[in-house]
PDB file of C-alpha atoms in Angstrom:
ATOM      1  CA  MET A  23    -165.716  -9.432 138.345  1.00 80.00           C
ATOM      2  CA  ASN A  24    -167.811 -12.162 136.784  1.00 90.00           C
ATOM      3  CA  GLN A  25    -167.134 -13.937 133.499  1.00 92.00           C
ATOM      4  CA  SER A  26    -169.857 -12.131 131.516  1.00 92.00           C
ATOM      5  CA  LEU A  27    -168.595  -8.711 132.560  1.00 93.00           C
ATOM      6  CA  THR A  28    -165.028  -9.730 131.748  1.00 94.00           C
ATOM      7  CA  LEU A  29    -166.081 -10.848 128.257  1.00 93.00           C
ATOM      8  CA  ALA A  30    -168.017  -7.596 127.769  1.00 93.00           C
ATOM      9  CA  PHE A  31    -164.881  -5.633 128.730  1.00 94.00           C
ATOM     10  CA  LEU A  32    -162.822  -7.666 126.252  1.00 90.00           C
ATOM     11  CA  VAL A  33    -165.309  -6.947 123.448  1.00 93.00           C
ATOM     12  CA  ALA A  34    -165.329  -3.237 124.349  1.00 95.00           C
ATOM     13  CA  ALA A  35    -161.518  -3.197 124.466  1.00 94.00           C
ATOM     14  CA  GLY A  36    -161.323  -4.836 121.039  1.00 92.00           C
ATOM     15  CA  ILE A  37    -163.681  -2.288 119.528  1.00 94.00           C
ATOM     16  CA  GLY A  38    -161.878   0.495 121.359  1.00 94.00           C
ATOM     17  CA  LEU A  39    -158.555  -0.661 119.896  1.00 92.00           C
ATOM     18  CA  VAL A  40    -159.964  -0.333 116.368  1.00 93.00           C
ATOM     19  CA  VAL A  41    -161.159   3.210 117.119  1.00 95.00           C
ATOM     20  CA  GLN A  42    -157.864   4.107 118.844  1.00 95.00           C
ATOM     21  CA  ASN A  43    -155.704   2.896 115.969  1.00 93.00           C
ATOM     22  CA  THR A  44    -157.897   4.594 113.368  1.00 94.00           C
ATOM     23  CA  ILE A  45    -157.528   7.910 115.187  1.00 96.00           C
ATOM     24  CA  MET A  46    -153.796   7.365 115.649  1.00 95.00           C
ATOM     25  CA  VAL A  47    -153.391   6.797 111.901  1.00 95.00           C
ATOM     26  CA  ARG A  48    -155.181  10.125 111.348  1.00 96.00           C
ATOM     27  CA  ILE A  49    -152.770  11.826 113.779  1.00 96.00           C
ATOM     28  CA  THR A  50    -149.819  10.214 111.971  1.00 95.00           C
ATOM     29  CA  GLN A  51    -151.086  11.430 108.603  1.00 95.00           C
ATOM     30  CA  SER A  52    -151.438  14.993 109.878  1.00 96.00           C
ATOM     31  CA  SER A  53    -147.986  15.120 111.487  1.00 96.00           C
ATOM     32  CA  SER A  54    -144.451  14.548 110.290  1.00 95.00           C
ATOM     33  CA  THR A  55    -143.895  11.258 112.118  1.00 94.00           C
ATOM     34  CA  ILE A  56    -145.670   8.318 113.710  1.00 94.00           C
ATOM     35  CA  LEU A  57    -143.867   9.261 116.920  1.00 95.00           C
ATOM     36  CA  ILE A  58    -146.309  12.147 117.497  1.00 96.00           C
ATOM     37  CA  ALA A  59    -149.268   9.752 117.689  1.00 95.00           C
ATOM     38  CA  MET A  60    -147.334   7.308 119.856  1.00 95.00           C
ATOM     39  CA  LEU A  61    -146.200  10.035 122.257  1.00 95.00           C
ATOM     40  CA  LEU A  62    -149.698  11.485 122.576  1.00 96.00           C
ATOM     41  CA  ASN A  63    -151.013   7.985 123.302  1.00 94.00           C
ATOM     42  CA  SER A  64    -148.337   7.385 125.947  1.00 95.00           C
ATOM     43  CA  LEU A  65    -148.710  10.834 127.476  1.00 96.00           C
ATOM     44  CA  VAL A  66    -152.425  10.358 128.081  1.00 96.00           C
ATOM     45  CA  GLY A  67    -151.780   6.965 129.683  1.00 94.00           C
ATOM     46  CA  ILE A  68    -148.995   8.271 131.910  1.00 95.00           C
ATOM     47  CA  VAL A  69    -151.006  11.279 133.116  1.00 97.00           C
ATOM     48  CA  LEU A  70    -154.088   9.137 133.733  1.00 97.00           C
ATOM     49  CA  PHE A  71    -152.307   6.377 135.649  1.00 96.00           C
ATOM     50  CA  VAL A  72    -150.065   8.688 137.685  1.00 95.00           C
ATOM     51  CA  SER A  73    -153.156  10.677 138.668  1.00 96.00           C
ATOM     52  CA  ILE A  74    -155.029   7.546 139.734  1.00 97.00           C
ATOM     53  CA  LEU A  75    -151.996   6.279 141.658  1.00 97.00           C
ATOM     54  CA  LEU A  76    -151.621   9.590 143.513  1.00 96.00           C
ATOM     55  CA  ILE A  77    -155.348   9.849 144.278  1.00 97.00           C
ATOM     56  CA  LYS A  78    -155.569   6.290 145.590  1.00 97.00           C
ATOM     57  CA  HIS A  79    -152.188   5.926 147.330  1.00 97.00           C
ATOM     58  CA  GLY A  80    -150.660   9.378 147.600  1.00 95.00           C
ATOM     59  CA  LEU A  81    -146.888   9.784 147.775  1.00 95.00           C
ATOM     60  CA  THR A  82    -146.539   6.230 149.098  1.00 96.00           C
ATOM     61  CA  GLY A  83    -147.715   5.001 145.699  1.00 95.00           C
ATOM     62  CA  ALA A  84    -145.201   7.222 143.918  1.00 94.00           C
ATOM     63  CA  GLN A  85    -142.399   5.922 146.153  1.00 96.00           C
ATOM     64  CA  GLU A  86    -143.418   2.336 145.458  1.00 96.00           C
ATOM     65  CA  LEU A  87    -143.420   3.084 141.743  1.00 95.00           C
ATOM     66  CA  LEU A  88    -139.873   4.437 141.901  1.00 95.00           C
ATOM     67  CA  HIS A  89    -138.674   1.456 143.944  1.00 96.00           C
ATOM     68  CA  SER A  90    -140.277  -0.960 141.481  1.00 96.00           C
ATOM     69  CA  ILE A  91    -138.188   0.246 138.540  1.00 95.00           C
ATOM     70  CA  LYS A  92    -135.641  -2.332 137.458  1.00 96.00           C
ATOM     71  CA  TRP A  93    -134.219  -2.897 133.977  1.00 96.00           C
ATOM     72  CA  TRP A  94    -136.529  -5.848 133.259  1.00 97.00           C
ATOM     73  CA  THR A  95    -139.655  -3.947 134.364  1.00 95.00           C
ATOM     74  CA  LEU A  96    -139.191  -1.705 131.319  1.00 94.00           C
ATOM     75  CA  ILE A  97    -139.565  -4.607 128.849  1.00 96.00           C
ATOM     76  CA  PRO A  98    -143.406  -4.569 128.863  1.00 94.00           C
ATOM     77  CA  GLY A  99    -143.374  -0.863 127.974  1.00 94.00           C
ATOM     78  CA  LEU A 100    -140.984  -1.510 125.103  1.00 95.00           C
ATOM     79  CA  LEU A 101    -143.124  -4.387 123.846  1.00 95.00           C
ATOM     80  CA  GLY A 102    -146.299  -2.326 124.246  1.00 93.00           C
ATOM     81  CA  SER A 103    -144.765   0.560 122.307  1.00 94.00           C
ATOM     82  CA  PHE A 104    -143.694  -1.850 119.566  1.00 95.00           C
ATOM     83  CA  PHE A 105    -147.241  -3.255 119.461  1.00 94.00           C
ATOM     84  CA  VAL A 106    -148.700   0.254 119.089  1.00 93.00           C
ATOM     85  CA  PHE A 107    -146.147   1.115 116.374  1.00 95.00           C
ATOM     86  CA  ALA A 108    -146.863  -2.117 114.464  1.00 95.00           C
ATOM     87  CA  SER A 109    -150.629  -1.598 114.814  1.00 94.00           C
ATOM     88  CA  ILE A 110    -150.559   1.964 113.505  1.00 94.00           C
ATOM     89  CA  SER A 111    -148.281   0.941 110.634  1.00 94.00           C
ATOM     90  CA  GLY A 112    -150.561  -2.002 109.854  1.00 94.00           C
ATOM     91  CA  TYR A 113    -153.706   0.122 109.817  1.00 93.00           C
ATOM     92  CA  GLN A 114    -151.978   2.658 107.599  1.00 93.00           C
ATOM     93  CA  TYR A 115    -150.435   0.269 105.061  1.00 92.00           C
ATOM     94  CA  VAL A 116    -152.459  -2.975 105.001  1.00 92.00           C
ATOM     95  CA  GLY A 117    -155.764  -1.936 106.595  1.00 91.00           C
ATOM     96  CA  ALA A 118    -157.565  -2.613 109.853  1.00 91.00           C
ATOM     97  CA  ALA A 119    -158.893  -6.088 109.063  1.00 91.00           C
ATOM     98  CA  THR A 120    -155.541  -7.504 107.929  1.00 92.00           C
ATOM     99  CA  THR A 121    -153.741  -5.935 110.880  1.00 93.00           C
ATOM    100  CA  ILE A 122    -156.225  -7.328 113.371  1.00 93.00           C
ATOM    101  CA  ALA A 123    -156.297 -10.779 111.752  1.00 92.00           C
ATOM    102  CA  VAL A 124    -152.520 -11.122 111.780  1.00 93.00           C
ATOM    103  CA  LEU A 125    -152.199  -9.739 115.324  1.00 94.00           C
ATOM    104  CA  VAL A 126    -154.894 -12.027 116.728  1.00 93.00           C
ATOM    105  CA  ALA A 127    -153.520 -15.119 114.981  1.00 92.00           C
ATOM    106  CA  SER A 128    -149.985 -14.413 116.174  1.00 94.00           C
ATOM    107  CA  GLN A 129    -151.193 -13.686 119.713  1.00 94.00           C
ATOM    108  CA  LEU A 130    -153.094 -16.974 119.796  1.00 92.00           C
ATOM    109  CA  ILE A 131    -150.067 -18.936 118.633  1.00 93.00           C
ATOM    110  CA  GLY A 132    -147.848 -17.147 121.149  1.00 93.00           C
ATOM    111  CA  GLY A 133    -150.418 -17.751 123.885  1.00 91.00           C
ATOM    112  CA  LEU A 134    -150.667 -21.453 123.109  1.00 89.00           C
ATOM    113  CA  VAL A 135    -146.882 -21.804 123.160  1.00 89.00           C
ATOM    114  CA  MET A 136    -146.714 -19.901 126.467  1.00 90.00           C
ATOM    115  CA  ASP A 137    -149.428 -22.071 128.030  1.00 85.00           C
ATOM    116  CA  VAL A 138    -147.655 -25.272 126.933  1.00 85.00           C
ATOM    117  CA  VAL A 139    -144.275 -24.052 128.202  1.00 86.00           C
ATOM    118  CA  ARG A 140    -145.737 -22.958 131.564  1.00 86.00           C
ATOM    119  CA  SER A 141    -147.751 -26.129 132.097  1.00 82.00           C
ATOM    120  CA  GLN A 142    -146.424 -29.223 133.733  1.00 79.00           C
ATOM    121  CA  GLY A 143    -146.911 -31.431 130.713  1.00 77.00           C
ATOM    122  CA  ILE A 144    -150.123 -31.126 128.757  1.00 78.00           C
ATOM    123  CA  PRO A 145    -151.133 -34.402 127.113  1.00 80.00           C
ATOM    124  CA  TRP A 146    -151.050 -34.187 123.311  1.00 78.00           C
ATOM    125  CA  ARG A 147    -154.695 -35.182 123.208  1.00 83.00           C
ATOM    126  CA  ALA A 148    -155.637 -31.984 125.077  1.00 84.00           C
ATOM    127  CA  LEU A 149    -153.834 -29.885 122.456  1.00 83.00           C
ATOM    128  CA  VAL A 150    -155.799 -31.166 119.452  1.00 89.00           C
ATOM    129  CA  GLY A 151    -158.709 -28.719 119.852  1.00 89.00           C
ATOM    130  CA  PRO A 152    -156.611 -25.608 120.570  1.00 88.00           C
ATOM    131  CA  VAL A 153    -154.144 -26.401 117.778  1.00 89.00           C
ATOM    132  CA  CYS A 154    -157.002 -26.976 115.295  1.00 92.00           C
ATOM    133  CA  GLY A 155    -158.529 -23.657 116.384  1.00 91.00           C
ATOM    134  CA  ALA A 156    -155.192 -21.899 115.927  1.00 91.00           C
ATOM    135  CA  VAL A 157    -154.743 -23.430 112.462  1.00 93.00           C
ATOM    136  CA  LEU A 158    -158.225 -22.268 111.459  1.00 94.00           C
ATOM    137  CA  LEU A 159    -157.502 -18.786 112.798  1.00 92.00           C
ATOM    138  CA  VAL A 160    -154.223 -18.626 110.850  1.00 92.00           C
ATOM    139  CA  ILE A 161    -156.069 -19.735 107.692  1.00 94.00           C
ATOM    140  CA  GLY A 162    -158.696 -17.056 108.375  1.00 92.00           C
ATOM    141  CA  ALA A 163    -155.970 -14.431 108.861  1.00 90.00           C
ATOM    142  CA  TRP A 164    -154.385 -15.481 105.571  1.00 91.00           C
ATOM    143  CA  LEU A 165    -157.739 -15.227 103.780  1.00 92.00           C
ATOM    144  CA  VAL A 166    -158.334 -11.751 105.229  1.00 90.00           C
ATOM    145  CA  ALA A 167    -154.767 -10.607 104.440  1.00 88.00           C
ATOM    146  CA  ARG A 168    -154.908 -11.703 100.781  1.00 87.00           C
ATOM    147  CA  ARG A 169    -158.142  -9.832 100.015  1.00 76.00           C
ATOM    148  CA  GLN A 170    -158.068  -6.858  97.693  1.00 58.00           C
ATOM    149  CA  PHE A 171    -160.364  -3.842  98.169  1.00 55.00           C
TER     150      PHE A 171
END
């Protein structure tokens, strides 16, 4: 996949996330608990991915899936579920723009920290641009979060 197509997918995924969370808030408002929306979201994903796995790899794929389960392989699912919960709650209580601004700013900071930790010593000079960008994004998130509609 080339860089332009990858960026197009990222833009589509970002827009799709806004639509997804808006619909999930609607589901939450029409049910007794946020868990209904989260379970419907997870159920669709599980059915879709199990179907694709079985179509592409048959029972061998299912066996590999079962053998791949270890306690630590469940952490991404827990973190993903927490992300979905926080997103739905954010959309419902502080709005889409504030939720997105805070999520993006915190992801950027986390990503920068992860890149620095995983690197073999980034010179401080190379961090000036990314850190300035992160600071500007945090300021932007703060400006979005403090707005009143």
